[in-house]
Structure formats: C-alpha cells, structure tokens
Amino acid sequence: MRQASPKPEGLRERNRREKYEHITNVSIRLFLENGYDATTLAEIAHSSGISRRHLFNYFDSKDEILFSHLREYYEMIAESIARGSPDEPTLEVVRKAILSNLTRFDAERTLAIAKIMRNNAALQSKNRANEINLEKAIMKGLSALWPSKMSHDRLLFASILSSGAIRFATYIWLRDGNEIKLADCVAEAFDRMKFEIQCTE
Amino acid sequence: MRQASPKPEGLRERNRREKYEHITNVSIRLFLENGYDATTLAEIAHSSGISRRHLFNYFDSKDEILFSHLREYYEMIAESIARGSPDEPTLEVVRKAILSNLTRFDAERTLAIAKIMRNNAALQSKNRANEINLEKAIMKGLSALWPSKMSHDRLLFASILSSGAIRFATYIWLRDGNEIKLADCVAEAFDRMKFEIQCTE
DNA sequence: GCTATTGTTGCACTGAGTGCATTTTAATTG
DNA sequence: CAATTAAAATGCACTCAGTGCAACAATAGC
C-alpha cells in the first residue's frame, strides 16, 4: 500500500483516503451479506464505483481489504513503544504501549471482521499470517528504544511473547462479547504470562 | 488430506504413501531450482508423472506440498504431550514432548523449505499461518492430559507461549547454521521465557 | 470371474492477480 | 489561463491456482 505523503494533504490524497475507506466499508458490507468467498472482486469494484483493475491500486490482494487498516494501528504501536522508558522491562513497555493506544483500536470493524472470519478457516489462517506485521512493529519499536543495549534475540523473543499475549487478549474479548473491556483482557493476558511462567519454578 | 487407515497397510495405502513422498521430493527439487512462484502445478504434475488434476487428491493447495508433512509430526507431539505427567507444569510438559520428538524432526527437509521461503514474503506468511496447526496440536495434547482440571484458557495460553518458543528456537537454529543443536535451541527458548518474565518482577 | 470401490484423468470453468497500452484527471509551471 | 507533466483510472488479454463433473482404469473383496 502506498504511504500518505507527509506534506499537507492535497485533494488527491484526500480523495484517495476517502475512496480507500469507502471501498473497505463496501467490501465489509458485502462480505457480511454474502460471505467472503462468495464475494468477488468484480462485485466489490462495481459496488464501489471503480474498475476491477483499479482495486489493485488500493489493495494488493483480496484479504488486504480486511487487514490493511491494521498497518496504521501497528505503526502507532511501534512509535508508542519507541517512546517508552528504557528503564522498564521490555514486556512492561509493550503492555503500556498497547493499553495507551487502545482508544485508536477500531472495535466495531474488528467485530465485523471477526464475524466474516467465523467458519472460514482459510481467512483465519490469513489473519494469523498477518500477525507477522504486529510482531515486526513491536520489534521495530523495541529496537528503537534500545538501539544496542539489548541483544536482538531478546527483543525478538519479547516481540513473540507480546504478540501472543495480544492475540490471546483479542480472542477472549471476541469470545466473551461486550461484557468485557478490551483493556482488561490485555492487562490480564500480560499478567497471565507471569503467572504461567511462575508455575514452572 | 486423507488419514492413513489404522488397518495393516495394503498395496493401495503403500502406493499412496510412496507417491505422496515422491511428489513432495520432486516439488522441493523444482522449487529449489526455479523458485516457488515460478514453478507451476502443471510442471510438478508432469515431473511427478501424474495429471495436474490428481495433484489435488494429495494436496489441498500448492503450499500444502511444503507444509503437510508437518501434520504427522504435530500429531506425534500431541500424543507425546498427552502422555506427559499431569503433576508437572504445562510448559514443562510441552518442552519435554518437543525434546523427546526431536529425532523425528526432519531437519534436512526443514532446511530445504527454509531456503525456498527465503526472499518470499508470501510463503513466510503461509508458514506462519501453518503454526495454527502446531498450536492446535499442543492444545489437543494438553487438553487430553488435563481433561478438566485446568481451565481451557490456561491451556490455550500455554499453547500460545509454547508455539512462540518453538518458533523462536527454529529461527535461531536456522540462522546460526549447523553449529548449533536444535535441542539446545528449544531448551534455551523455554528457559528464556522464564528469564524474560523474571525481568518484569 | 464379477462387482463395488477407489484411483486417475481430461475438460471446462471461476476467480485472483499481473502487465501493458490508453485515456482521464489533477497538480504544476510559465 | 493554457500548456505541460504526473498520477489516477480503465480495459483487455493473459497466467495460474483451485473446483466440479463425467468418464475411465485399477484394485479390493466376494
């Protein structure tokens, strides 16, 4: 996907952004109505008012329509981690970064996507594959915070643990419905990590 | 993929198994020679001496050719976990199960697949997506070992942590070449988990 | 041997994704 | 404002993965 230019947003950039959002919304609606597999790119293009070919100037692939909005979110997390305090432990920095960015988390869209993915193993796989990007974002943030003090391997391991905790938190949140706050799930997941390891002692 | 029948293996079963191995070997050779994307299923079928259509009676998709052999391995891990001692901590049970099955781990094939995946982001994503199966296998084993004593969530979390540790171990092992033993990498990864958490205290 | 089952093939089709040439639209400059 | 340049948008033709179906070949069991 193309990056937004850092300059003041011109008409082109704004149009692009709006159309990007529009296509995503249309697609999610169609996926919810008819299912992911049964919805073709031709239909999405037609319903969005653009040509099928031009879809690929916005999204690299069909599943990117569902996941690409996360890139921006992941980027914010990376920056938030990089602004953490280097005296705290790695996992604590990540936890705080996640919690402080939770307001930017698009819960409604996530719920819709979760519904689309239900009973679609292939999509769930692609969702999992997309976790690579979260992990890389965490790694990027941690590397920026400790440019050389900590070994690459330690930071990588922390990234892996963190993304696992986040996935667990999201899973619980989606499963237990709206009764539970996502923040609590995240906090609990990171706590659970300590607990589970301590049991090993 | 079809399951091997538990009965004594007839001529059909044996042929199937041999052909399955044959196709896999031919495919890996072609992937190494010409790259994954540049190798079509038509070529694989032709080089394997079967029709393109018939490939799909062995593998559900192109990438399954690379990953399906892991199912058997994962199944053994699940059984090994289920045979663990219920008095030990979850992560310890998993660790021992992994280590005791390492002789069945096909290092050579894994190295070849890693080489094929290098510089192919899409394949790396699919590899990551395939980790779902490892996690499910671990979960299955743990659930069998503690049918009701431990909560589903605790076991799930342990599965997530374990699969993360295993991925880290594999990553280090692939990166540092043959100087390092995979068993050491696995042991170190599980140790590292304790260490990383203790830093949080 | 005969029969049911399973392996195997070919064919035609759908849909995602790409390369390319072309047209349309917006930004830039004189 | 008009001319130029760059980017957005389209249409077309193509490749390839994956599927449904009908037909045929091989094998297991009787």
XYZ file of C-alpha atoms (C1' of nucleotides) in Angstrom:
462
model
C 0.000 0.000 0.000
C 1.191 3.471 -0.676
C 2.200 5.743 2.127
C 0.482 9.025 2.730
C 2.848 11.861 1.869
C 3.972 13.939 4.855
C 3.094 17.157 3.043
C -0.197 18.964 3.642
C -2.857 16.690 2.241
C -3.910 17.758 -1.218
C -7.121 16.953 -2.989
C -5.579 13.818 -4.414
C -4.512 12.448 -1.068
C -7.859 13.193 0.465
C -9.750 11.584 -2.357
C -7.558 8.569 -2.132
C -8.141 8.243 1.593
C -11.860 8.621 1.257
C -12.074 6.101 -1.543
C -9.912 3.724 0.418
C -12.308 3.911 3.346
C -15.269 3.658 1.024
C -14.034 0.503 -0.663
C -13.278 -1.070 2.697
C -16.758 -0.313 4.027
C -18.464 -1.566 0.902
C -16.409 -4.742 0.982
C -17.141 -5.483 4.621
C -20.836 -4.991 3.974
C -20.732 -7.398 1.043
C -18.684 -9.935 2.985
C -21.193 -9.828 5.833
C -24.120 -10.196 3.467
C -22.860 -12.903 1.142
C -19.740 -14.310 2.730
C -16.111 -13.687 1.924
C -15.608 -16.403 -0.665
C -18.866 -15.728 -2.459
C -17.986 -12.060 -2.904
C -15.854 -11.453 -5.971
C -13.536 -8.543 -6.587
C -15.677 -7.682 -9.581
C -18.687 -7.172 -7.305
C -16.672 -5.108 -4.861
C -15.347 -2.944 -7.661
C -18.789 -2.476 -9.144
C -20.391 -1.655 -5.793
C -17.576 0.761 -5.032
C -17.889 2.526 -8.360
C -14.435 1.737 -9.648
C -12.963 -0.722 -12.094
C -11.825 -4.145 -11.006
C -8.334 -3.377 -12.197
C -8.119 -0.253 -10.090
C -8.829 -2.181 -6.895
C -5.246 -3.370 -7.017
C -4.026 0.197 -6.782
C -5.564 0.306 -3.329
C -5.106 -3.255 -2.085
C -2.506 -5.818 -3.011
C -4.896 -8.683 -2.545
C -8.426 -9.546 -1.536
C -7.579 -10.224 2.086
C -5.646 -6.974 2.343
C -9.047 -5.288 2.203
C -9.710 -6.769 5.619
C -6.294 -6.362 7.195
C -4.574 -3.343 5.689
C -6.217 -0.874 8.076
C -4.201 -2.508 10.847
C -0.918 -1.269 9.404
C -1.599 2.234 10.567
C -2.526 0.933 14.003
C 0.589 -1.204 14.203
C 2.680 1.772 13.189
C 1.286 3.775 16.095
C 2.098 0.962 18.462
C 5.668 0.869 17.184
C 6.049 4.591 17.771
C 4.465 4.327 21.178
C 6.874 1.582 22.179
C 9.807 3.619 20.902
C 8.711 6.442 23.210
C 8.659 4.141 26.239
C 11.006 4.431 29.162
C 14.167 2.370 28.656
C 14.453 1.578 32.345
C 11.359 -0.563 32.377
C 11.293 -4.208 31.343
C 10.536 -4.975 27.714
C 7.170 -6.592 28.284
C 6.071 -3.733 30.504
C 6.871 -1.222 27.782
C 4.853 -3.158 25.257
C 1.937 -3.563 27.630
C 1.760 0.144 28.284
C 2.033 0.962 24.609
C -0.830 -1.361 23.767
C -3.026 -0.009 26.540
C -2.347 3.617 25.673
C -3.288 3.051 22.025
C -6.490 1.207 22.755
C -8.629 4.249 22.025
C -7.438 4.087 18.426
C -8.368 0.451 18.157
C -11.336 0.096 15.824
C -13.502 -2.262 17.853
C -16.505 -2.124 15.562
C -14.539 -3.054 12.478
C -12.703 -5.772 14.356
C -16.019 -7.297 15.390
C -17.247 -7.213 11.805
C -14.072 -8.832 10.536
C -14.269 -11.481 13.233
C -17.775 -12.284 12.077
C -16.607 -12.563 8.494
C -13.787 -14.882 9.510
C -16.018 -17.205 11.507
C -16.370 -20.553 9.762
C -13.693 -19.637 7.274
C -10.508 -21.461 8.130
C -8.579 -20.015 5.193
C -9.319 -16.480 6.348
C -8.344 -17.311 9.902
C -5.022 -18.525 8.582
C -4.517 -15.284 6.728
C -5.393 -13.384 9.858
C -2.777 -15.308 11.730
C -0.271 -14.694 8.982
C -0.948 -11.000 9.341
C 0.300 -11.184 12.913
C 3.772 -11.050 11.442
C 3.182 -7.355 10.936
C 2.265 -6.784 14.566
C 5.344 -8.630 15.668
C 7.544 -6.656 13.325
C 6.007 -3.425 14.577
C 6.708 -4.370 18.186
C 10.226 -5.377 17.243
C 10.736 -2.097 15.432
C 9.605 -0.117 18.461
C 11.748 -2.087 20.869
C 14.793 -1.762 18.642
C 14.309 1.975 18.518
C 14.013 2.185 22.290
C 17.131 0.089 22.929
C 19.259 0.606 19.837
C 22.102 -1.569 21.072
C 21.799 -2.157 24.771
C 19.769 -5.332 24.456
C 20.503 -8.161 22.098
C 18.400 -8.605 19.007
C 17.360 -12.036 20.186
C 15.999 -10.790 23.484
C 13.914 -8.157 21.755
C 12.676 -10.650 19.201
C 11.647 -13.025 21.931
C 9.822 -10.251 23.733
C 8.011 -9.412 20.489
C 6.906 -13.003 20.082
C 5.622 -13.211 23.651
C 3.854 -9.880 23.330
C 2.064 -10.679 20.101
C 0.963 -13.950 21.638
C -0.470 -12.152 24.639
C -2.262 -9.689 22.391
C -3.763 -12.439 20.332
C -4.946 -14.189 23.465
C -6.474 -10.969 24.756
C -8.284 -10.376 21.473
C -9.538 -13.937 21.445
C -11.020 -13.662 24.933
C -12.514 -10.282 24.148
C -14.207 -11.550 20.992
C -15.429 -14.684 22.701
C -16.861 -13.101 25.823
C -18.739 -10.386 23.997
C -19.244 -6.846 25.067
C -19.356 -7.605 28.782
C -15.616 -7.375 28.961
C -13.359 -4.422 28.323
C -10.501 -4.991 25.923
C -8.141 -3.161 28.271
C -8.868 -5.700 30.987
C -8.216 -8.549 28.572
C -4.856 -7.120 27.587
C -3.848 -6.467 31.176
C -4.917 -9.937 32.164
C -3.055 -11.548 29.292
C 0.214 -9.907 30.268
C -0.342 -10.836 33.890
C -1.115 -14.359 32.892
C 2.274 -14.591 31.288
C 3.993 -14.047 34.624
C 1.663 -16.478 36.307
C 2.088 -19.237 33.773
C 5.853 -18.977 33.901
C 5.991 -18.853 37.671
C 4.191 -22.152 37.755
C 7.264 -23.601 36.121
C 9.516 -22.751 39.056
C -5.559 -34.633 3.399
C -6.783 -38.150 3.915
C -5.879 -40.080 7.009
C -3.982 -43.325 6.801
C -6.254 -46.160 7.838
C -5.285 -47.887 11.069
C -5.545 -51.322 9.420
C -2.484 -53.145 8.107
C -1.273 -51.141 5.153
C -2.467 -52.591 1.870
C -0.978 -52.078 -1.555
C -3.151 -49.029 -2.071
C -2.033 -47.334 1.103
C 1.607 -48.053 0.407
C 1.417 -46.752 -3.137
C -0.290 -43.642 -1.923
C 2.379 -43.018 0.666
C 5.188 -43.539 -1.791
C 3.622 -41.295 -4.388
C 2.984 -38.676 -1.749
C 6.659 -38.682 -0.801
C 7.662 -38.721 -4.436
C 5.582 -35.689 -5.326
C 6.912 -33.811 -2.322
C 10.515 -34.547 -3.222
C 10.034 -33.618 -6.856
C 8.324 -30.380 -5.852
C 11.050 -29.355 -3.408
C 13.665 -30.009 -6.064
C 11.793 -27.854 -8.578
C 11.197 -25.115 -6.008
C 14.908 -25.038 -5.182
C 15.863 -24.953 -8.843
C 13.412 -22.428 -10.213
C 11.780 -20.788 -7.212
C 8.382 -21.387 -5.677
C 6.385 -18.883 -7.690
C 7.965 -19.792 -10.990
C 7.095 -23.457 -10.523
C 3.587 -24.265 -11.695
C 1.444 -27.153 -10.570
C 1.447 -28.315 -14.178
C 5.217 -28.718 -14.068
C 5.087 -30.503 -10.739
C 2.431 -32.863 -12.030
C 4.357 -33.565 -15.212
C 7.645 -34.124 -13.407
C 5.886 -36.396 -10.916
C 4.242 -38.441 -13.624
C 0.664 -37.695 -12.699
C -2.047 -35.410 -14.005
C -2.415 -31.884 -12.726
C -5.909 -32.658 -11.566
C -4.743 -35.574 -9.499
C -2.354 -33.404 -7.505
C -5.342 -32.139 -5.591
C -6.103 -35.630 -4.363
C -2.809 -35.474 -2.492
C -2.550 -31.810 -1.540
C -5.262 -29.268 -0.984
C -3.145 -26.427 -2.260
C 0.278 -25.603 -3.609
C 1.695 -24.579 -0.250
C 0.376 -27.743 1.366
C 3.076 -29.538 -0.588
C 5.577 -27.799 1.648
C 3.758 -27.970 4.954
C 1.562 -31.071 5.015
C 4.348 -33.353 6.176
C 4.313 -31.446 9.461
C 0.850 -32.716 10.328
C 2.178 -36.125 11.179
C 4.899 -34.548 13.275
C 2.427 -32.332 15.084
C 0.226 -35.322 15.744
C 3.114 -37.110 17.434
C 3.752 -34.083 19.584
C 0.115 -34.005 20.629
C 0.252 -37.638 21.654
C 3.515 -37.144 23.447
C 2.071 -34.244 25.434
C -0.983 -36.305 26.295
C 1.328 -38.932 27.747
C 3.084 -36.378 29.974
C 2.904 -36.358 33.736
C -0.013 -34.270 34.997
C 1.906 -33.162 38.077
C 4.353 -31.107 36.100
C 3.706 -27.572 34.911
C 2.172 -27.134 31.460
C 5.183 -25.584 29.800
C 7.455 -28.260 31.206
C 5.289 -30.973 29.714
C 5.392 -29.319 26.321
C 9.116 -28.773 26.478
C 9.763 -32.427 27.230
C 7.402 -33.547 24.494
C 9.172 -31.388 21.935
C 12.607 -32.555 23.003
C 11.656 -36.212 23.018
C 10.269 -35.992 19.493
C 13.216 -34.177 18.027
C 14.617 -37.323 16.458
C 11.545 -37.442 14.253
C 12.024 -33.881 13.176
C 13.067 -33.811 9.523
C 15.941 -31.355 9.687
C 17.030 -31.766 6.091
C 13.617 -31.055 4.674
C 13.145 -28.136 7.015
C 16.393 -26.617 5.791
C 15.299 -27.035 2.181
C 11.932 -25.442 2.875
C 13.601 -22.572 4.710
C 15.750 -21.972 1.662
C 12.673 -21.958 -0.573
C 10.939 -19.486 1.707
C 13.846 -17.077 1.806
C 13.010 -13.895 -0.098
C 9.402 -14.939 -0.443
C 7.263 -12.964 1.957
C 4.034 -14.608 0.852
C 5.405 -18.040 1.638
C 6.681 -16.903 5.003
C 3.187 -15.712 5.783
C 1.781 -19.081 4.874
C 4.383 -20.721 7.033
C 3.310 -18.575 9.930
C -0.316 -19.349 9.225
C 0.551 -23.010 9.432
C 1.627 -22.517 13.034
C -2.050 -22.662 13.884
C -1.758 -26.397 13.454
C 1.132 -26.684 15.882
C -0.774 -24.665 18.417
C -3.876 -26.778 17.975
C -1.811 -29.925 18.374
C -0.289 -28.662 21.607
C -3.720 -27.645 22.815
C -5.096 -31.051 21.946
C -2.351 -32.788 23.884
C -2.732 -30.569 26.913
C -6.497 -30.996 26.933
C -6.076 -34.749 26.881
C -3.616 -34.639 29.762
C -5.816 -32.411 31.933
C -9.348 -33.131 30.730
C -10.992 -30.792 33.185
C -8.589 -29.875 35.947
C -7.230 -26.806 34.233
C -9.285 -24.163 32.509
C -9.419 -24.061 28.758
C -7.961 -20.574 28.794
C -4.899 -21.562 30.768
C -4.143 -24.395 28.382
C -4.702 -22.155 25.388
C -2.338 -19.588 26.761
C 0.267 -22.255 27.403
C -0.146 -23.408 23.792
C 0.429 -19.904 22.519
C 3.544 -19.418 24.623
C 4.870 -22.816 23.617
C 4.402 -22.344 19.909
C 6.111 -18.974 20.218
C 9.083 -20.557 21.951
C 9.282 -23.255 19.306
C 9.219 -20.714 16.529
C 11.967 -18.744 18.206
C 14.044 -21.894 18.628
C 13.597 -22.815 14.975
C 14.505 -19.308 13.901
C 17.756 -19.325 15.873
C 18.602 -22.799 14.662
C 18.084 -21.855 11.014
C 20.001 -18.624 11.408
C 23.036 -19.968 13.208
C 23.541 -22.883 10.881
C 24.693 -26.329 11.775
C 26.940 -25.255 14.606
C 24.004 -25.367 16.965
C 21.887 -28.279 18.028
C 18.157 -27.851 17.716
C 17.667 -29.422 21.149
C 19.781 -26.675 22.687
C 17.759 -24.035 20.886
C 14.500 -25.446 22.178
C 15.811 -25.760 25.724
C 17.155 -22.248 25.588
C 13.920 -20.830 24.238
C 11.891 -22.304 27.084
C 14.451 -21.082 29.591
C 14.387 -17.675 28.044
C 10.700 -17.486 28.754
C 11.322 -17.695 32.488
C 14.136 -15.209 32.237
C 12.186 -12.657 30.257
C 9.303 -12.782 32.691
C 11.513 -12.552 35.749
C 12.826 -9.282 34.380
C 9.313 -7.955 34.776
C 9.242 -8.518 38.530
C -14.794 -64.462 -12.812
C -17.980 -60.222 -11.287
C -18.967 -56.042 -8.668
C -18.207 -52.119 -5.819
C -14.829 -49.035 -4.564
C -11.227 -46.130 -5.196
C -7.547 -44.140 -8.113
C -6.839 -41.325 -12.143
C -7.608 -38.400 -15.981
C -9.375 -34.639 -19.059
C -12.212 -30.808 -19.671
C -14.336 -26.764 -18.864
C -14.945 -23.259 -15.728
C -14.340 -19.468 -11.962
C -11.792 -16.050 -9.785
C -7.473 -13.756 -8.135
C -3.757 -11.331 -9.634
C -0.476 -9.038 -13.345
C 1.414 -6.494 -17.499
C 0.547 -3.188 -20.719
C -1.326 0.329 -23.507
C -4.556 4.017 -23.224
C -7.450 7.632 -21.508
C -8.849 10.763 -17.964
C -7.999 13.776 -14.209
C -5.447 16.631 -11.099
C -1.183 19.248 -9.947
C 2.453 22.328 -11.632
C 4.675 25.764 -14.142
C 5.270 29.688 -17.263
C -5.367 30.719 -18.181
C -3.244 27.472 -21.151
C 0.262 24.071 -21.661
C 2.823 20.511 -19.622
C 3.647 16.842 -16.548
C 2.492 13.384 -13.305
C -0.689 10.377 -11.392
C -5.291 8.188 -11.313
C -8.202 5.139 -13.619
C -9.725 1.895 -17.144
C -9.947 -2.088 -20.463
C -8.015 -6.065 -22.268
C -5.686 -10.089 -22.522
C -3.267 -13.303 -20.040
C -1.432 -16.796 -16.345
C -2.269 -19.792 -12.859
C -4.489 -21.956 -8.670
C -8.311 -24.365 -7.488
C -13.084 -26.868 -8.305
C -16.988 -29.675 -10.269
C -18.080 -33.186 -13.136
C -18.134 -37.046 -16.090
C -15.604 -40.759 -17.743
C -12.236 -44.405 -17.480
C -8.730 -47.561 -15.194
C -7.125 -50.272 -11.478
C -7.782 -52.815 -7.450
C -10.076 -54.907 -3.385
C -13.407 -58.182 -1.839
C -16.528 -61.717 -2.826
